[in-house]
Amino acid sequence: MNPFQIPSAPFAFFAFSSAAPWLALRFGIGFLSGNENDTPPPAGEGLGVGASTQRRRGGKGAEMVNAKAQRRQSTQRFFWVWRSSSEASATSAVNSTLPSPSGGGVGGGGSRKGFQRKGAKSAEHAKGLGMWNILPYPLLPTPSGGGVGGGGHRRTKSESRYLRTKLLNSDRGCMYDVIVIGAGIAGLAAANALYAAGYEVLVLEARDRIGGRIWTDEQYGPVEFGAEFIHGHRAATWELVKRAGLPTSRWGRDRRFALGGRILAADDPVGVAVQTLYQQICAYRGPEVTVAELLDRLAPSSEVRTLAGRWLANIEGADLHRLSAAALARERRLSTIGEDNFHIDCGYRHLLAPLSAGLAIELQAAVTLVRWDEQHVAVELADGRQFHARQLVITVPVSLLQAGQPAFDPPLPAAKQAAIAAIPMGHVTKLALWFDRQCWPEFTVLSTDGLIATWWPVTSARVPTLMGYMGGRQALAVADLGETEAIAAALRELSALFGVDAAAAYRAGRLVDWSRDPWSRGAYTYSAAGTLAARVALAEPVGPLFFAGEATVTGAEIATVHGALETGRRAARTILLRNRQIQTHL
């Protein structure tokens, strides 16, 4: 079978899904409301096809008259269908012959103007252009007494959730405008922008949650297992923070250092030298050299080199023997978002709500194969399901692309494959420890030469909480210990640092190893020599394939949530612009 041949679906062109509210507004097609919980609309209510915004029940039109037809119509699904001018005249006849659930019917109410295509000057002009209509398709059980009514208002959030999870699940008979692989911040941003523009979009996510590398744990109050901070007071994420009304707090800049299990005084010469060396690295201007080489050249002592190197490895998640000092300094110079860091007090996951609202999202939907040509895309899931689209946005981490997840048929061009291979993935391990009581003095952040490279208190949690953070090679070393041994070692180090019995106050702990996470295989990318050119090449579209995610950031904001957010929007803009140009030449 031709991989781009769509399984038969009568009259199906666009699936009735998350784009429906936009279409309802644009074409005057209303939705009848259901109850306010997560159940289907109650019996006697259905979908309105008129311009009225009044609540109506039952719908008017042909009624079900034989029991066999009722049973046959126990599953029903609605599709948005573009009907040409010749087909449009037959709409009433088609609707009148379609059976409806018991007590309901297919309504013909509402003004004809509600069907006019945008730009039509009159009803006759609209007839010539064609019209949008809805037709049943047998997939979803429809409650007894429901039907297609002659009016209605826009569906409620509970109805949206019901339709999103029921109507789109396991669909093989629909051609989407765009499929987005990955429901991280980049994928959601792309899908949100396309959905707002009226596109029929499906998001496929391998995990059982949205967010990707944004992962907030709520067991003892909000604790970030993934992305932790908003970096800079001008980051693009502030738009979402303000839209959702999320509370935030500024993270202090008071960094202390510890050597050999002893916390250094704030004015200790070693700590001062570490700060100075760090600034020197970030301000480097010179020929290509790795950060490891530059540290060896500039560090006044091994202690200073260790602490400064760990600081840089933590921030970049990088192997310092590959991290480019020139690229690192360039990114620092180009950044204009500010240097302060901020917490979202209620949890980073709440940032996802404004982007994910209304979207059709399939969870636990791992894409294993992408078949594509210049006009179509077919994606195959691990469970055998297939979905089809005209365009595809790929936002999976570059480490998965490097591992051949998903596979592409035909393979991606050689230049694209070379770009994927050239971008290094960084490593981060986080260790969250919860306590029954606070057994440490107040501090903001503590960098050490011990097993746990950095500690900070988590102020958003409901119980006293410390976060341990390791980047680069140290992240792998701690992860290799396993959770039990890593927690035991961390408690020993805390006891030595603060002169307390940390184990006596310990409640629970969690090791988060992003490098062994099957859907990330690392934390975020960093810049080796030549990585910038690879990022630019990765960001370039290939036929109907578009790429987004933090690995495709070409400016200063790599390895950040706001950088990934902007790449998703960039991919959406590129799709919209390309399609607009195509339409202009039709």
Coordinates of C-alpha atoms in Angstrom, one line a residue:
M1 CA 0.0 0.0 0.0
N2 CA 1.2 3.5 -0.8
P3 CA 2.3 4.9 2.6
F4 CA 0.6 8.2 1.7
Q5 CA -2.7 6.7 0.7
I6 CA -5.3 7.6 3.3
P7 CA -7.5 4.7 4.5
S8 CA -11.1 5.4 3.3
A9 CA -13.1 7.8 5.4
P10 CA -16.3 9.0 3.7
F11 CA -16.1 12.7 3.0
A12 CA -13.3 13.1 5.6
F13 CA -10.9 15.9 4.9
F14 CA -10.2 17.6 8.3
A15 CA -10.9 15.8 11.6
F16 CA -13.3 17.3 14.0
S17 CA -10.9 18.1 16.8
S18 CA -9.1 21.0 18.5
A19 CA -9.5 23.3 15.5
A20 CA -13.2 23.2 15.8
P21 CA -13.6 26.2 18.1
W22 CA -11.7 28.4 15.7
L23 CA -13.8 27.1 12.8
A24 CA -17.0 27.7 14.8
L25 CA -16.1 31.3 15.2
R26 CA -14.9 31.8 11.6
F27 CA -17.9 30.1 9.9
G28 CA -20.6 30.8 12.5
I29 CA -21.0 27.1 13.5
G30 CA -22.0 26.7 17.2
F31 CA -21.6 24.0 19.7
L32 CA -24.1 22.8 22.2
S33 CA -22.9 22.7 25.7
G34 CA -22.7 19.6 27.9
N35 CA -22.4 19.2 31.7
E36 CA -19.5 20.7 33.5
N37 CA -17.6 17.6 34.4
D38 CA -15.6 15.1 32.3
T39 CA -18.5 13.2 30.9
P40 CA -19.9 13.4 27.4
P41 CA -22.7 15.9 26.7
P42 CA -25.9 14.7 28.2
A43 CA -28.7 13.0 26.3
G44 CA -30.8 15.3 24.2
E45 CA -27.9 17.6 23.3
G46 CA -25.8 17.6 20.2
L47 CA -23.8 19.7 17.8
G48 CA -25.3 22.9 16.3
V49 CA -24.8 23.7 12.7
G50 CA -26.4 27.1 12.6
A51 CA -25.4 30.6 13.4
S52 CA -27.5 30.8 16.5
T53 CA -25.7 31.0 19.9
Q54 CA -28.8 29.8 21.8
R55 CA -28.8 26.5 23.8
R56 CA -31.0 24.0 22.1
R57 CA -31.8 20.4 22.7
G58 CA -32.5 17.4 20.4
G59 CA -31.8 19.1 17.1
K60 CA -34.3 19.3 14.3
G61 CA -34.3 17.3 11.1
A62 CA -34.7 13.7 10.2
E63 CA -35.3 11.3 13.2
M64 CA -34.2 7.8 13.7
V65 CA -37.1 5.5 12.8
N66 CA -35.8 1.9 12.9
A67 CA -34.0 0.1 15.7
K68 CA -31.4 -1.4 13.4
A69 CA -30.3 2.0 12.2
Q70 CA -30.1 3.1 15.8
R71 CA -27.8 0.3 16.7
R72 CA -25.7 0.9 13.6
Q73 CA -25.3 4.5 14.7
S74 CA -24.3 3.7 18.3
T75 CA -20.9 5.0 17.2
Q76 CA -20.7 8.3 15.4
R77 CA -18.0 10.9 14.7
F78 CA -18.1 14.3 13.0
F79 CA -15.7 15.6 10.5
W80 CA -15.2 19.0 9.0
V81 CA -15.5 18.7 5.3
W82 CA -14.9 21.1 2.5
R83 CA -17.7 20.8 0.0
S84 CA -17.3 22.3 -3.5
S85 CA -20.1 24.3 -5.0
S86 CA -21.5 21.3 -6.8
E87 CA -21.5 19.3 -3.6
A88 CA -22.8 22.1 -1.5
S89 CA -26.2 22.0 -3.2
A90 CA -26.6 18.4 -2.1
T91 CA -25.9 19.1 1.5
S92 CA -29.6 19.1 2.6
A93 CA -30.3 15.9 0.8
V94 CA -27.3 14.2 2.3
N95 CA -28.1 15.3 5.8
S96 CA -31.7 14.2 5.5
T97 CA -30.7 10.6 4.8
L98 CA -28.2 10.3 7.7
P99 CA -29.7 8.5 10.7
S100 CA -29.3 10.1 14.1
P101 CA -29.2 8.8 17.6
S102 CA -32.5 8.1 19.4
G103 CA -34.4 11.3 20.1
G104 CA -32.1 13.4 17.9
G105 CA -31.6 14.4 14.3
V106 CA -29.6 16.3 11.9
G107 CA -30.5 20.0 12.1
G108 CA -30.8 22.4 9.4
G109 CA -31.2 25.5 11.5
G110 CA -29.2 28.6 11.5
S111 CA -28.5 31.3 9.0
R112 CA -27.0 30.3 5.6
K113 CA -24.5 33.1 6.3
G114 CA -23.1 30.9 8.9
F115 CA -21.7 28.7 6.1
Q116 CA -20.2 31.4 4.0
R117 CA -16.6 31.1 3.2
K118 CA -14.4 33.9 4.4
G119 CA -14.4 36.6 1.7
A120 CA -17.8 35.7 0.2
K121 CA -19.8 38.8 -0.6
S122 CA -23.2 37.1 -0.6
A123 CA -24.9 33.7 -0.1
E124 CA -24.7 33.1 -3.8
H125 CA -21.0 33.9 -3.9
A126 CA -20.5 31.6 -1.0
K127 CA -22.3 28.8 -2.9
G128 CA -19.9 29.3 -5.7
L129 CA -16.9 29.1 -3.5
G130 CA -18.1 26.1 -1.6
M131 CA -18.8 25.7 2.1
W132 CA -17.9 23.9 5.2
N133 CA -20.2 21.3 6.6
I134 CA -20.2 18.5 9.2
L135 CA -20.9 14.9 8.4
P136 CA -21.1 11.9 10.8
Y137 CA -18.4 9.2 10.6
P138 CA -18.8 5.9 12.6
L139 CA -16.2 5.9 15.4
L140 CA -17.5 7.4 18.6
P141 CA -20.6 6.3 20.7
T142 CA -23.1 9.1 20.8
P143 CA -25.4 9.4 23.8
S144 CA -29.0 8.5 23.3
G145 CA -31.1 11.5 22.6
G146 CA -28.2 13.4 21.1
G147 CA -28.1 14.7 17.6
V148 CA -27.0 17.5 15.4
G149 CA -29.0 20.5 16.5
G150 CA -29.9 23.7 14.7
G151 CA -27.9 26.0 16.9
G152 CA -25.8 26.1 20.0
H153 CA -22.9 27.7 21.7
R154 CA -19.2 26.9 21.8
R155 CA -18.2 23.7 23.6
T156 CA -17.1 23.9 27.2
K157 CA -13.7 22.8 28.5
S158 CA -15.1 19.5 29.7
E159 CA -16.5 18.8 26.3
S160 CA -13.2 19.8 24.7
R161 CA -11.4 17.3 26.9
Y162 CA -14.0 14.6 26.1
L163 CA -13.8 15.2 22.3
R164 CA -10.1 15.5 22.3
T165 CA -9.5 12.2 24.0
K166 CA -12.3 10.2 22.4
L167 CA -12.8 11.6 18.9
L168 CA -9.1 11.7 17.9
N169 CA -7.9 8.6 19.7
S170 CA -6.6 5.9 17.3
D171 CA -7.7 7.8 14.2
R172 CA -6.4 6.4 10.9
G173 CA -8.9 8.0 8.6
C174 CA -7.9 11.6 8.7
M175 CA -5.3 13.8 7.0
Y176 CA -4.1 16.5 9.4
D177 CA -2.7 19.8 8.3
V178 CA 0.3 19.4 10.7
I179 CA 1.5 16.7 13.1
V180 CA 3.9 17.7 15.8
I181 CA 6.2 15.1 17.3
G182 CA 6.9 16.0 21.0
A183 CA 4.8 17.8 23.6
G184 CA 7.7 19.7 25.2
I185 CA 7.7 23.4 25.2
A186 CA 8.8 23.7 21.5
G187 CA 6.2 21.3 20.3
L188 CA 3.4 22.9 22.2
A189 CA 4.4 26.3 21.1
A190 CA 4.4 25.2 17.4
A191 CA 1.1 23.4 17.8
N192 CA -0.5 26.3 19.7
A193 CA 0.5 28.9 17.0
L194 CA -0.8 26.7 14.2
Y195 CA -4.0 25.8 16.0
A196 CA -4.6 29.6 16.5
A197 CA -4.2 30.1 12.8
G198 CA -6.9 27.5 12.1
Y199 CA -4.8 24.5 11.3
E200 CA -5.9 20.9 12.1
V201 CA -3.0 19.8 14.4
L202 CA -2.2 16.6 16.2
V203 CA 0.6 16.4 18.8
L204 CA 2.2 13.0 19.4
E205 CA 4.0 12.5 22.7
A206 CA 5.9 9.4 23.7
R207 CA 5.7 10.1 27.5
D208 CA 2.6 9.7 29.6
R209 CA 2.7 13.5 30.3
I210 CA 3.3 16.7 28.4
G211 CA 6.2 19.0 29.1
G212 CA 9.2 16.9 28.0
R213 CA 12.1 18.2 30.0
I214 CA 9.8 20.3 32.1
W215 CA 8.7 18.0 34.9
T216 CA 7.3 19.3 38.2
D217 CA 6.9 16.9 41.1
E218 CA 4.1 17.7 43.5
Q219 CA 4.6 15.0 46.2
Y220 CA 5.8 17.5 48.8
G221 CA 4.9 20.7 47.0
P222 CA 6.4 21.9 43.7
V223 CA 9.9 20.6 43.0
E224 CA 11.4 20.7 39.6
F225 CA 12.9 17.4 38.3
G226 CA 13.6 19.1 35.0
A227 CA 13.9 22.8 34.0
E228 CA 14.2 24.9 37.2
F229 CA 14.5 28.6 36.3
I230 CA 13.4 31.3 34.1
H231 CA 16.7 32.8 32.9
G232 CA 16.5 36.6 32.6
H233 CA 13.7 39.1 33.2
R234 CA 13.2 39.5 29.4
A235 CA 12.9 35.8 28.5
A236 CA 10.0 34.9 26.2
T237 CA 8.5 32.7 28.8
W238 CA 7.3 35.8 30.8
E239 CA 4.5 36.2 28.3
L240 CA 3.1 32.8 29.3
V241 CA 3.8 33.5 33.0
K242 CA 1.8 36.7 32.9
R243 CA -1.0 35.2 30.8
A244 CA -1.5 32.4 33.3
G245 CA -1.0 34.7 36.3
L246 CA 1.7 32.5 37.8
P247 CA 3.6 33.7 41.0
T248 CA 7.3 33.9 40.7
S249 CA 10.3 34.8 42.9
R250 CA 13.8 36.0 42.1
W251 CA 16.6 33.7 42.9
G252 CA 19.5 35.3 44.7
R253 CA 23.1 35.6 43.4
D254 CA 24.8 34.7 46.7
R255 CA 27.0 31.8 45.7
R256 CA 29.2 30.2 48.3
F257 CA 31.9 27.6 47.9
A258 CA 33.1 24.5 49.8
L259 CA 36.3 22.6 49.7
G260 CA 37.0 19.3 51.5
G261 CA 33.7 19.3 53.3
R262 CA 34.3 22.9 54.7
I263 CA 32.2 25.9 53.6
L264 CA 34.5 28.8 52.8
A265 CA 33.9 32.3 54.1
A266 CA 32.2 34.7 51.7
D267 CA 35.5 36.7 51.3
D268 CA 37.8 33.7 51.1
P269 CA 40.5 34.2 48.4
V270 CA 39.7 30.9 46.8
G271 CA 36.0 31.8 46.3
V272 CA 37.0 35.3 45.0
A273 CA 39.4 33.7 42.6
V274 CA 36.7 31.3 41.4
Q275 CA 34.4 34.2 40.6
T276 CA 37.1 36.0 38.7
L277 CA 38.1 32.9 36.7
Y278 CA 34.4 32.3 35.8
Q279 CA 34.1 35.8 34.5
Q280 CA 37.3 35.5 32.5
I281 CA 36.0 32.4 30.7
C282 CA 32.7 34.0 29.9
A283 CA 34.4 37.0 28.5
Y284 CA 36.9 35.1 26.4
R285 CA 37.8 36.5 23.0
G286 CA 40.4 34.6 21.0
P287 CA 41.0 31.5 18.8
E288 CA 39.1 28.3 19.2
V289 CA 39.9 26.5 22.4
T290 CA 38.0 24.2 24.8
V291 CA 37.0 25.4 28.2
A292 CA 39.1 22.7 29.8
E293 CA 42.2 24.1 28.0
L294 CA 41.4 27.6 29.0
L295 CA 40.9 26.6 32.6
D296 CA 44.3 24.9 32.7
R297 CA 45.8 28.1 31.2
L298 CA 44.1 30.7 33.5
A299 CA 43.4 28.9 36.9
P300 CA 45.8 30.0 39.7
S301 CA 45.3 26.7 41.6
S302 CA 43.8 23.3 41.2
E303 CA 41.1 24.1 43.8
V304 CA 40.1 27.2 41.8
R305 CA 40.1 25.2 38.6
T306 CA 37.9 22.5 40.1
L307 CA 35.3 24.8 41.5
A308 CA 35.1 27.1 38.4
G309 CA 35.1 24.0 36.1
R310 CA 32.2 22.4 38.0
W311 CA 30.3 25.7 37.9
L312 CA 30.6 25.9 34.1
A313 CA 29.9 22.2 33.6
N314 CA 26.7 22.5 35.7
I315 CA 25.4 25.4 33.8
E316 CA 26.2 24.0 30.4
G317 CA 25.7 20.3 31.2
A318 CA 28.9 19.9 29.2
D319 CA 32.0 17.9 28.9
L320 CA 34.6 20.7 29.4
H321 CA 37.0 18.9 27.0
R322 CA 34.4 19.5 24.2
L323 CA 32.8 22.8 25.3
S324 CA 34.0 25.7 23.1
A325 CA 35.2 28.7 25.1
A326 CA 34.7 30.9 22.1
A327 CA 31.1 29.7 21.6
L328 CA 30.3 30.0 25.3
A329 CA 31.6 33.6 25.4
R330 CA 29.7 34.5 22.2
E331 CA 26.5 33.3 23.7
R332 CA 27.1 35.4 26.8
R333 CA 27.8 38.5 24.8
L334 CA 24.7 38.1 22.6
S335 CA 22.3 37.5 25.3
T336 CA 20.0 40.5 26.1
I337 CA 17.5 38.9 28.4
G338 CA 19.2 39.8 31.7
E339 CA 21.2 37.8 34.3
D340 CA 18.7 37.2 37.1
N341 CA 17.0 33.8 37.6
F342 CA 13.4 33.3 38.7
H343 CA 11.4 30.4 40.1
I344 CA 7.8 29.8 39.2
D345 CA 6.5 29.2 42.7
C346 CA 3.6 27.0 41.8
G347 CA 5.7 24.8 39.5
Y348 CA 7.1 25.1 35.9
R349 CA 4.4 22.7 34.6
H350 CA 1.8 25.4 34.9
L351 CA 3.6 27.3 32.2
L352 CA 2.3 24.6 29.8
A353 CA -1.4 25.3 30.3
P354 CA -1.7 28.4 28.0
L355 CA 0.1 26.5 25.2
S356 CA -1.7 23.2 25.5
A357 CA -5.3 24.4 25.9
G358 CA -7.5 23.0 23.2
L359 CA -4.8 21.0 21.5
A360 CA -5.3 17.4 20.3
I361 CA -2.5 15.5 22.1
E362 CA -1.9 11.8 22.0
L363 CA 0.2 10.6 25.0
Q364 CA 2.2 7.4 25.1
A365 CA 2.4 7.7 21.3
A366 CA 6.0 7.0 20.4
V367 CA 6.8 7.7 16.7
T368 CA 9.1 5.0 15.3
L369 CA 9.0 5.8 11.6
V370 CA 8.4 8.9 9.4
R371 CA 7.6 8.3 5.7
W372 CA 7.7 11.4 3.7
D373 CA 7.8 12.9 0.2
E374 CA 7.4 16.5 -0.9
Q375 CA 3.7 16.6 -0.3
H376 CA 2.8 14.3 2.5
V377 CA 4.0 12.7 5.7
A378 CA 2.9 9.4 7.3
V379 CA 4.1 8.6 10.8
E380 CA 4.0 5.2 12.3
L381 CA 3.7 4.6 16.1
A382 CA 5.3 1.9 18.2
D383 CA 1.8 0.4 18.7
G384 CA 1.3 0.2 14.9
R385 CA -1.1 3.1 14.5
Q386 CA -0.5 5.5 11.6
F387 CA -1.3 9.2 11.2
H388 CA -1.0 11.3 8.1
A389 CA -0.4 15.0 7.5
R390 CA 0.7 17.5 5.0
Q391 CA 3.5 18.8 7.2
L392 CA 5.4 17.6 10.2
V393 CA 7.2 19.5 13.0
I394 CA 9.9 17.4 14.8
T395 CA 10.9 18.5 18.2
V396 CA 12.4 15.4 19.7
P397 CA 15.8 15.9 21.5
V398 CA 18.8 15.7 19.1
S399 CA 20.1 12.8 21.1
L400 CA 17.1 10.7 19.9
L401 CA 17.7 11.8 16.3
Q402 CA 21.3 10.7 16.7
A403 CA 20.0 7.3 17.9
G404 CA 17.7 6.9 14.9
Q405 CA 14.5 7.7 16.8
P406 CA 12.4 8.1 14.7
A407 CA 13.7 6.5 11.5
F408 CA 13.0 8.4 8.2
D409 CA 12.1 6.9 4.9
P410 CA 13.6 8.1 2.7
P411 CA 16.6 9.0 5.0
L412 CA 17.2 12.6 5.8
P413 CA 19.7 14.4 3.5
A414 CA 23.4 13.9 4.3
A415 CA 23.8 17.5 5.4
K416 CA 20.9 17.2 7.9
Q417 CA 22.4 14.0 9.2
A418 CA 25.8 15.6 9.6
A419 CA 24.2 18.5 11.5
I420 CA 22.4 16.1 13.9
A421 CA 25.6 14.2 14.6
A422 CA 27.6 17.4 15.3
I423 CA 25.5 18.8 18.1
P424 CA 26.7 17.4 21.5
M425 CA 24.1 16.5 24.2
G426 CA 24.8 17.5 27.7
H427 CA 24.2 15.5 30.9
V428 CA 22.5 16.6 34.1
T429 CA 21.5 14.5 37.2
K430 CA 19.4 16.0 39.9
L431 CA 19.0 14.7 43.4
A432 CA 15.9 16.0 45.4
L433 CA 16.0 15.4 49.2
W434 CA 13.1 16.1 51.4
F435 CA 13.5 16.5 55.2
D436 CA 11.2 16.5 58.3
R437 CA 13.0 19.6 59.6
Q438 CA 15.5 22.1 58.2
C439 CA 19.0 21.1 59.4
W440 CA 21.1 23.6 57.5
P441 CA 21.7 27.4 57.8
E442 CA 20.1 29.8 55.3
F443 CA 22.0 29.9 52.0
T444 CA 21.2 30.5 48.3
V445 CA 23.5 28.2 46.4
L446 CA 26.6 26.2 47.4
S447 CA 29.2 24.9 45.0
T448 CA 31.4 22.1 46.3
D449 CA 34.3 19.8 45.2
G450 CA 32.4 16.8 46.6
L451 CA 30.3 14.2 45.0
I452 CA 27.3 16.6 44.7
A453 CA 28.6 19.6 42.8
T454 CA 25.9 22.1 43.8
W455 CA 23.2 22.4 46.4
W456 CA 20.3 24.9 46.8
P457 CA 17.2 25.0 49.0
V458 CA 13.8 24.6 47.2
T459 CA 11.6 27.2 48.7
S460 CA 8.5 26.2 46.8
A461 CA 8.2 22.8 48.6
R462 CA 5.9 22.3 51.6
V463 CA 8.6 20.6 53.6
P464 CA 12.3 21.5 53.9
T465 CA 13.9 20.4 50.6
L466 CA 17.4 20.5 49.1
M467 CA 18.2 20.1 45.4
G468 CA 21.6 18.6 44.4
Y469 CA 22.7 19.3 40.9
M470 CA 25.4 17.8 38.7
G471 CA 26.3 18.6 35.1
G472 CA 28.7 17.1 32.6
R473 CA 30.9 14.1 33.6
Q474 CA 30.0 14.5 37.3
A475 CA 26.3 14.0 36.4
L476 CA 27.1 10.6 34.9
A477 CA 29.3 9.6 37.9
V478 CA 26.5 10.3 40.4
A479 CA 23.9 8.6 38.2
D480 CA 26.1 5.5 38.0
L481 CA 25.9 5.1 41.8
G482 CA 22.2 4.5 41.6
E483 CA 19.6 6.2 43.7
T484 CA 20.2 4.5 47.1
E485 CA 23.9 5.0 47.1
A486 CA 23.7 8.5 45.8
I487 CA 21.3 9.5 48.5
A488 CA 23.4 7.9 51.2
A489 CA 26.6 9.7 50.0
A490 CA 24.7 13.0 49.7
L491 CA 23.5 12.8 53.3
R492 CA 27.0 12.1 54.5
E493 CA 28.3 15.1 52.6
L494 CA 25.5 17.3 54.0
S495 CA 26.3 16.2 57.5
A496 CA 30.0 17.2 57.1
L497 CA 29.1 20.5 55.4
F498 CA 26.6 21.7 58.1
G499 CA 27.8 19.8 61.1
V500 CA 24.5 18.0 61.6
D501 CA 23.1 14.5 61.4
A502 CA 21.3 14.9 58.0
A503 CA 20.2 11.3 57.9
A504 CA 18.2 11.8 61.1
A505 CA 16.1 14.5 59.5
Y506 CA 15.8 12.8 56.1
R507 CA 12.4 12.0 54.8
A508 CA 12.6 10.9 51.2
G509 CA 14.8 11.3 48.1
R510 CA 14.7 11.0 44.3
L511 CA 17.5 10.7 41.8
V512 CA 16.6 12.1 38.4
D513 CA 18.9 10.8 35.7
W514 CA 18.2 12.6 32.5
S515 CA 20.9 10.7 30.5
R516 CA 19.1 7.4 31.0
D517 CA 15.7 8.8 30.3
P518 CA 14.6 7.0 27.1
W519 CA 12.9 10.0 25.7
S520 CA 15.6 12.6 26.3
R521 CA 19.0 10.7 26.5
G522 CA 20.5 13.7 28.1
A523 CA 19.5 17.1 29.4
Y524 CA 20.2 19.8 26.8
T525 CA 22.8 20.6 24.2
Y526 CA 25.9 22.7 24.4
S527 CA 28.3 24.2 21.9
A528 CA 31.5 22.5 20.7
A529 CA 33.6 23.9 17.9
G530 CA 31.4 24.2 14.8
T531 CA 28.1 23.6 16.6
L532 CA 26.6 26.9 15.6
A533 CA 26.7 25.9 11.9
A534 CA 25.2 22.6 12.8
R535 CA 22.3 24.2 14.7
V536 CA 21.5 26.4 11.7
A537 CA 21.5 23.4 9.4
L538 CA 19.3 21.4 11.7
A539 CA 16.8 24.2 11.9
E540 CA 16.4 24.3 8.1
P541 CA 13.2 22.6 6.8
V542 CA 13.4 19.6 4.5
G543 CA 10.3 19.4 2.2
P544 CA 7.3 19.0 4.5
L545 CA 9.6 18.4 7.6
F546 CA 10.3 21.2 10.0
F547 CA 12.6 21.1 13.0
A548 CA 12.3 22.8 16.4
G549 CA 13.6 22.4 19.9
E550 CA 16.5 23.8 22.0
A551 CA 19.1 22.1 19.7
T552 CA 17.9 24.3 16.8
V553 CA 18.4 27.6 18.7
T554 CA 20.8 29.7 16.6
G555 CA 21.1 32.7 18.8
A556 CA 22.3 33.2 22.4
E557 CA 19.5 31.3 24.2
I558 CA 20.6 27.7 23.7
A559 CA 19.7 25.1 26.4
T560 CA 16.8 27.2 27.8
V561 CA 13.1 26.9 27.9
H562 CA 12.5 30.2 26.4
G563 CA 14.9 29.4 23.5
A564 CA 13.0 26.2 22.8
L565 CA 9.7 28.1 23.0
E566 CA 10.9 30.5 20.3
T567 CA 12.0 27.7 18.0
G568 CA 8.5 26.2 18.1
R569 CA 7.0 29.5 17.1
R570 CA 9.6 29.9 14.4
A571 CA 8.7 26.6 12.9
A572 CA 5.0 27.6 13.0
R573 CA 5.8 30.9 11.3
T574 CA 7.8 29.2 8.6
I575 CA 4.9 26.8 7.9
L576 CA 2.3 29.6 7.7
L577 CA 4.5 31.7 5.5
R578 CA 5.2 28.8 3.1
N579 CA 1.6 27.8 2.8
R580 CA 0.5 31.4 2.3
Q581 CA 3.0 31.7 -0.6
I582 CA 1.7 28.4 -2.1
Q583 CA -1.9 29.7 -1.9
T584 CA -0.9 32.9 -3.5
H585 CA 0.3 31.1 -6.6
L586 CA -2.7 28.7 -6.9

